[in-house]
PDB file of C-alpha atoms and ligand atoms in Angstrom:
ATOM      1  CA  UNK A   1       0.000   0.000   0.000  1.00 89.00           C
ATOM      2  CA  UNK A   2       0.969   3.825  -0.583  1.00 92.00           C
ATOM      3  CA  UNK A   3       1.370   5.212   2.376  1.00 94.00           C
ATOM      4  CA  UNK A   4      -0.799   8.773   2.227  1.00 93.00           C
ATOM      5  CA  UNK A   5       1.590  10.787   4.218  1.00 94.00           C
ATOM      6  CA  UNK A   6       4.878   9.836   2.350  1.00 96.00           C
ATOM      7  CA  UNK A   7       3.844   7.903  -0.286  1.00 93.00           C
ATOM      8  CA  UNK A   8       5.990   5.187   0.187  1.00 93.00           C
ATOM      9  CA  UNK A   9       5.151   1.505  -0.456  1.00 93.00           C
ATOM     10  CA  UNK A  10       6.153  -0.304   2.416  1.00 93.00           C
ATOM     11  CA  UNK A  11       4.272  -1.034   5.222  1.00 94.00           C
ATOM     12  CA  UNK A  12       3.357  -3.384   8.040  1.00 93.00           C
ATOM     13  CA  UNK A  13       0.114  -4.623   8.968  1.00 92.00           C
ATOM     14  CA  UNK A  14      -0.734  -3.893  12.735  1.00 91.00           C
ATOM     15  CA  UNK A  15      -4.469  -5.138  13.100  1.00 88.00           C
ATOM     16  CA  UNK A  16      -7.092  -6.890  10.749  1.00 85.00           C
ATOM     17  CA  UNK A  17     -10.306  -7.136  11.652  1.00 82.00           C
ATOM     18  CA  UNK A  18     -13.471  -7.674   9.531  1.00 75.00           C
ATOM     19  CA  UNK A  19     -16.637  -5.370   9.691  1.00 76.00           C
ATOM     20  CA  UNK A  20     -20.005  -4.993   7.796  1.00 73.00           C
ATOM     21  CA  UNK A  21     -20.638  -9.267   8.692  1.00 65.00           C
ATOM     22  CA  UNK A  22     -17.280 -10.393   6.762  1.00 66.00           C
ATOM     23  CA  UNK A  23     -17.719  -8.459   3.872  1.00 75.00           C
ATOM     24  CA  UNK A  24     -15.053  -6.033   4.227  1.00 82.00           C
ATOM     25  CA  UNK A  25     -11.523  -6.356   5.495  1.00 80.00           C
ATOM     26  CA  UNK A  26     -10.236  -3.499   8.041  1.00 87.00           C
ATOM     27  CA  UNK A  27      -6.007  -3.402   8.304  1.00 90.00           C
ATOM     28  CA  UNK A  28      -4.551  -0.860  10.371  1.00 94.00           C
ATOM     29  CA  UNK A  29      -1.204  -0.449   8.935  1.00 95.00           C
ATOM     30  CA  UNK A  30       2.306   1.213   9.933  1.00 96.00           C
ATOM     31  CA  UNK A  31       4.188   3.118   7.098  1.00 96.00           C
ATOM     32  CA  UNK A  32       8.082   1.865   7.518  1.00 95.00           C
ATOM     33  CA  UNK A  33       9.476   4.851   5.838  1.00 95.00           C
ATOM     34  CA  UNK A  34       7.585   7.830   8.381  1.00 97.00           C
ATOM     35  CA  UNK A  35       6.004   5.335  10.729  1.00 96.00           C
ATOM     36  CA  UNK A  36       2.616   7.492  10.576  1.00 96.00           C
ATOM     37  CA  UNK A  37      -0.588   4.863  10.443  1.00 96.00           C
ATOM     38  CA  UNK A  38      -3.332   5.018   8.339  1.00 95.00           C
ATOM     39  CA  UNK A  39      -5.830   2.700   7.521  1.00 94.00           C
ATOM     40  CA  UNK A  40      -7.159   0.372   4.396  1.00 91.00           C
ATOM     41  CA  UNK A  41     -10.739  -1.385   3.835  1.00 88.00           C
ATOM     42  CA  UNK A  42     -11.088  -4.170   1.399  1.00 84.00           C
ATOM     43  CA  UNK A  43     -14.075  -5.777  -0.114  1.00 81.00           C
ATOM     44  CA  UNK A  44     -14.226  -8.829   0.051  1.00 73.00           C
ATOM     45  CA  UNK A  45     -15.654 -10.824  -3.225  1.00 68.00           C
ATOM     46  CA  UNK A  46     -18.383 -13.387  -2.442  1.00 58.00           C
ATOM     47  CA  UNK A  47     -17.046 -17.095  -2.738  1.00 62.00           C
ATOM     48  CA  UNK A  48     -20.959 -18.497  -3.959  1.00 69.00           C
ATOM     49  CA  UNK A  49     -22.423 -15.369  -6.032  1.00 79.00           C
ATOM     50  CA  UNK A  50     -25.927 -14.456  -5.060  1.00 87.00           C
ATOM     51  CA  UNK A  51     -28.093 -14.900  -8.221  1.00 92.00           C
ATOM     52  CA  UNK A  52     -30.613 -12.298  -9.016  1.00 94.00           C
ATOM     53  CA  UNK A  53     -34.371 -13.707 -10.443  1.00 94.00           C
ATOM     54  CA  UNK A  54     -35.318 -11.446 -13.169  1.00 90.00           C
ATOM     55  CA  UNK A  55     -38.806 -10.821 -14.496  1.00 86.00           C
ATOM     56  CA  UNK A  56     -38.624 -12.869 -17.329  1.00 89.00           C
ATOM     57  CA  UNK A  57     -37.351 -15.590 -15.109  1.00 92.00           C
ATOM     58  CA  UNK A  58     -33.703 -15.706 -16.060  1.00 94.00           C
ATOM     59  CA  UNK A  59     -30.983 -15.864 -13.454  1.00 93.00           C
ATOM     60  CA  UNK A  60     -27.738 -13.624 -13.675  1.00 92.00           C
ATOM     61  CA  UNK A  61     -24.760 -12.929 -10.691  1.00 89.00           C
ATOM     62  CA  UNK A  62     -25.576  -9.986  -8.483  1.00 91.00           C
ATOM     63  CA  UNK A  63     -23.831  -7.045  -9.501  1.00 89.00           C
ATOM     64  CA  UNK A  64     -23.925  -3.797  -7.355  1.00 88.00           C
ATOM     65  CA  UNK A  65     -23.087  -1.891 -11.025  1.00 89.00           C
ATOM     66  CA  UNK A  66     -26.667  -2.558 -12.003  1.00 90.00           C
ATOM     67  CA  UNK A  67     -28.276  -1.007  -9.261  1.00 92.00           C
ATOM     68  CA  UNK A  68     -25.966   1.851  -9.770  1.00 93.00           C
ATOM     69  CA  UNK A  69     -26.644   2.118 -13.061  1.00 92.00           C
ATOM     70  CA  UNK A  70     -30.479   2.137 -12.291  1.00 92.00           C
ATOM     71  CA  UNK A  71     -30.221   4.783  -9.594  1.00 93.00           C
ATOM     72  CA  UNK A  72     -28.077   7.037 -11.951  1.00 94.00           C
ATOM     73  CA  UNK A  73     -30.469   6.914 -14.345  1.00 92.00           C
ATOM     74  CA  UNK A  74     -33.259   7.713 -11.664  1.00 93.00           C
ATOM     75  CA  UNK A  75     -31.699  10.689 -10.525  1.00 94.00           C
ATOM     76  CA  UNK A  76     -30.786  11.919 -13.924  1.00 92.00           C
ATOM     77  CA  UNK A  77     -29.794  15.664 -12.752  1.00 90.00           C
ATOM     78  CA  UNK A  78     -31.534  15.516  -9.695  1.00 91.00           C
ATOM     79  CA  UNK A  79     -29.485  16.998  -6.499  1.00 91.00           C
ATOM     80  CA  UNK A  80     -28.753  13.716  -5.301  1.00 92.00           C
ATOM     81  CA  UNK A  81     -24.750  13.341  -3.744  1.00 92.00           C
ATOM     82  CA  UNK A  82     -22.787  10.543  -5.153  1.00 90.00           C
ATOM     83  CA  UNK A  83     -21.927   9.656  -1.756  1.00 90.00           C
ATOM     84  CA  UNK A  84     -25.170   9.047  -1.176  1.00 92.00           C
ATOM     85  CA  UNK A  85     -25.968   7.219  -4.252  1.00 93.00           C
ATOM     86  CA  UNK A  86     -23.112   4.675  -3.337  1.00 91.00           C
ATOM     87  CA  UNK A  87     -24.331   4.612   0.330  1.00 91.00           C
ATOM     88  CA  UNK A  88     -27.731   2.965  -1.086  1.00 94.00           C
ATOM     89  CA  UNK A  89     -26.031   0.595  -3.108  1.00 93.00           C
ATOM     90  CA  UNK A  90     -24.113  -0.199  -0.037  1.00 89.00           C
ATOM     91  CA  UNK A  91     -26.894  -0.537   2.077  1.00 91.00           C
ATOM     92  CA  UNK A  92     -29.054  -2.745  -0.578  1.00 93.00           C
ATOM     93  CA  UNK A  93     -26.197  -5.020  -1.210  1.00 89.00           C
ATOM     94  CA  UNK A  94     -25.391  -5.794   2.115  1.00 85.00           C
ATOM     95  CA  UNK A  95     -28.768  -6.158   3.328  1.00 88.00           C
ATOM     96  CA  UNK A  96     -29.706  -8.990   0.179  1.00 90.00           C
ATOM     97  CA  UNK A  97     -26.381 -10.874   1.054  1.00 84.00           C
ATOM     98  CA  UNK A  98     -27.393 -10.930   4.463  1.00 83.00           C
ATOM     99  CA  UNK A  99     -30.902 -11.616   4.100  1.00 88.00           C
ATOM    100  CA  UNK A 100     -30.701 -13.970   0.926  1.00 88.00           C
ATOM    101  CA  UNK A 101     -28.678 -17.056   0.549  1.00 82.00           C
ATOM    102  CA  UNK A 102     -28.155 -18.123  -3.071  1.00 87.00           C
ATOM    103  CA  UNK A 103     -30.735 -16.136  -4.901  1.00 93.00           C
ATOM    104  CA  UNK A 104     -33.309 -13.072  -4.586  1.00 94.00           C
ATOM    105  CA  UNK A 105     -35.636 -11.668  -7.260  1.00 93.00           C
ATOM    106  CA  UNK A 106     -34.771  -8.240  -9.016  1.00 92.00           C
ATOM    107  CA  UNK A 107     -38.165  -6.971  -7.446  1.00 89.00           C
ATOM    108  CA  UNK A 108     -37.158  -7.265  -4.098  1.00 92.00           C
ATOM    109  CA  UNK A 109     -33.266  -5.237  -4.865  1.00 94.00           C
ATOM    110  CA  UNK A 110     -35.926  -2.768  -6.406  1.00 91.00           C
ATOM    111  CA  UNK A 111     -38.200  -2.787  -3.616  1.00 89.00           C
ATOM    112  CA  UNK A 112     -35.018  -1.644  -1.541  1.00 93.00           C
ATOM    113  CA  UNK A 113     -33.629   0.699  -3.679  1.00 93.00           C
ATOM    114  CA  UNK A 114     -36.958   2.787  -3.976  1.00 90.00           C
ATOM    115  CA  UNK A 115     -37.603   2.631   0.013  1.00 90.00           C
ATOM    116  CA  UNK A 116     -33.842   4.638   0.529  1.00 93.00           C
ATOM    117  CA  UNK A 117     -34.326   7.029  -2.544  1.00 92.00           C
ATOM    118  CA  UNK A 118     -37.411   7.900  -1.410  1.00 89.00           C
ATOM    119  CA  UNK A 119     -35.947   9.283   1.952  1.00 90.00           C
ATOM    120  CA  UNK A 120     -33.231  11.129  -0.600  1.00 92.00           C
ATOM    121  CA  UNK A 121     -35.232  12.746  -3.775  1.00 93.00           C
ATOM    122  CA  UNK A 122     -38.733  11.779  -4.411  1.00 89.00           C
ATOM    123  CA  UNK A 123     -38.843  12.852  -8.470  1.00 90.00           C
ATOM    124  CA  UNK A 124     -36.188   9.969  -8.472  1.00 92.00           C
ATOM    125  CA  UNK A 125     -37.764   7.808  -6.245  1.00 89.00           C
ATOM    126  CA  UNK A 126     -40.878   7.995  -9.014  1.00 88.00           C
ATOM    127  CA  UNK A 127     -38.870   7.760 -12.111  1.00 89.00           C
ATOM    128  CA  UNK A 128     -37.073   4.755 -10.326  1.00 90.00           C
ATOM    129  CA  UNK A 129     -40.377   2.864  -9.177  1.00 86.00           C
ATOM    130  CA  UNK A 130     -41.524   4.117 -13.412  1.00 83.00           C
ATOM    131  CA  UNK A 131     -38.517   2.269 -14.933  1.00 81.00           C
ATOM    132  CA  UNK A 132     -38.197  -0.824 -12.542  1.00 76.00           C
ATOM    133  CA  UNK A 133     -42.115  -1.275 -13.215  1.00 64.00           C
ATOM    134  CA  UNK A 134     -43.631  -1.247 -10.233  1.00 62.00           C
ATOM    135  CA  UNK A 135     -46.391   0.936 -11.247  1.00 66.00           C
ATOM    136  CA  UNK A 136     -48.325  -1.192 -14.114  1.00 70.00           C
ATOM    137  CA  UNK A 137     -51.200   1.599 -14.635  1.00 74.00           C
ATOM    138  CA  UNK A 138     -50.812   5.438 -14.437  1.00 73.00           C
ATOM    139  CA  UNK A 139     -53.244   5.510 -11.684  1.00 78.00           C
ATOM    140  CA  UNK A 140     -50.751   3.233  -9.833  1.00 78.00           C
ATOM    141  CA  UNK A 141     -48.808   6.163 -10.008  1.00 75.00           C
ATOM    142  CA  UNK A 142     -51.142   9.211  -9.088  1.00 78.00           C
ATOM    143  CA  UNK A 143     -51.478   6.989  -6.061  1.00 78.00           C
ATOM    144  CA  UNK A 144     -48.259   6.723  -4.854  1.00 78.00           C
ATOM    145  CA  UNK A 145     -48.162  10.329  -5.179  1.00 77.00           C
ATOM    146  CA  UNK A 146     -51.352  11.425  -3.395  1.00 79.00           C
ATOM    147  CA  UNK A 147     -49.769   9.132  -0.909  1.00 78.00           C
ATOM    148  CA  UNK A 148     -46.475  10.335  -0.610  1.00 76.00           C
ATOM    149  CA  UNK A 149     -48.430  13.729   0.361  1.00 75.00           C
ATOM    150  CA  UNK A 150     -49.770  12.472   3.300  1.00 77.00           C
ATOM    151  CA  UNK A 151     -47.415   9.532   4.696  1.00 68.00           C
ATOM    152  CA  UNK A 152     -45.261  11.001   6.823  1.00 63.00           C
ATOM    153  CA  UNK A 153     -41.290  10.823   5.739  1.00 58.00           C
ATOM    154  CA  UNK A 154     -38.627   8.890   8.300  1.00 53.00           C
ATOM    155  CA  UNK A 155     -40.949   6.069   9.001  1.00 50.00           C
ATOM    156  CA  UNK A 156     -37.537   3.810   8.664  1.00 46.00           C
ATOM    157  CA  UNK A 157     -35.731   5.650  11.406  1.00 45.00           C
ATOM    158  CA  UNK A 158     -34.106   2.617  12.268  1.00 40.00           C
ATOM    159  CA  UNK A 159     -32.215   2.019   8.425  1.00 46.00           C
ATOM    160  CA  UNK A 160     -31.298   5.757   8.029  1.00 51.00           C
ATOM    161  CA  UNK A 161     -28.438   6.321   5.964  1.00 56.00           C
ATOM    162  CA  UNK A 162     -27.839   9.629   7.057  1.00 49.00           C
TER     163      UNK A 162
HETATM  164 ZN1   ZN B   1       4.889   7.044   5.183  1.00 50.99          ZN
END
């Protein structure tokens, strides 16, 4: 590793530890050349690849690109933070590793997706549910809207990203 103060390559491991349930490697290392410490995080790729059931059926690996991919095209221009957007895709792959064990249909990853953006940007959060077809009928949609007016927001205080 580079070391960020001196930008040497040579250092020592001091600590490893995993956090986020295995998924992601924390080292605490010592620079040799100035000694300073800093700190790396790894992701760990999974061994048995969680399959994702698509509408049609099909099968195909989990791949966090695609549900970046779908939320960048969500927010379009939108004042959403990339930070944030990567925090979601975060948060939605670790919770459908955690929760599912070999497979988990595209539905439910969307399901996910739409219940963080909607805490973010709520014109995404629409043009998200639009794409990812959860509204069938355009009255689907004037009632998720007239509902989204009177539900009140934070009712997943517990999973807040921010
Ligand atoms: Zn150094």
């Amino acid at each position: 590793m580079i070391c960020p103060f001196c930008e040497k390559d040579n250092d020592k491991v001091i600590d490893s530890r995993s956090a986020e349930g295995g998924r992601v490697i924390r080292r605490r290392r010592e620079c040799v050349g100035c000694a300073r410490r800093f700190t790396t995080y790894e992701r760990v790729e999974h061994t048995t690849r969680l399959m994702v059931i698509k509408k049609d059926g099909s099968r195909v690996p989990f791949g966090r690109e695609n549900i970046a991919r779908g939320l960048a095209a969500a927010c379009g221009k939108r004042p959403v933070p990339e930070d944030v957007k990567v925090r979601i895709v975060d948060r939605v792959e670790e919770e459908v590793h955690r929760e599912f064990d070999k497979e988990v249909e595209s539905s439910e990853i969307g399901r996910r997706v739409m219940a963080l953006l909607r805490e973010v940007d709520e014109v995404a959060y629409i043009r998200f549910a639009s794409e990812h077809e959860q509204f069938k009928t355009l009255s689907d949609f004037v009632q998720e809207i007239q509902q989204m007016a009177t539900r009140p927001k934070g009712d997943r205080k517990q999973q807040s990203l921010f």
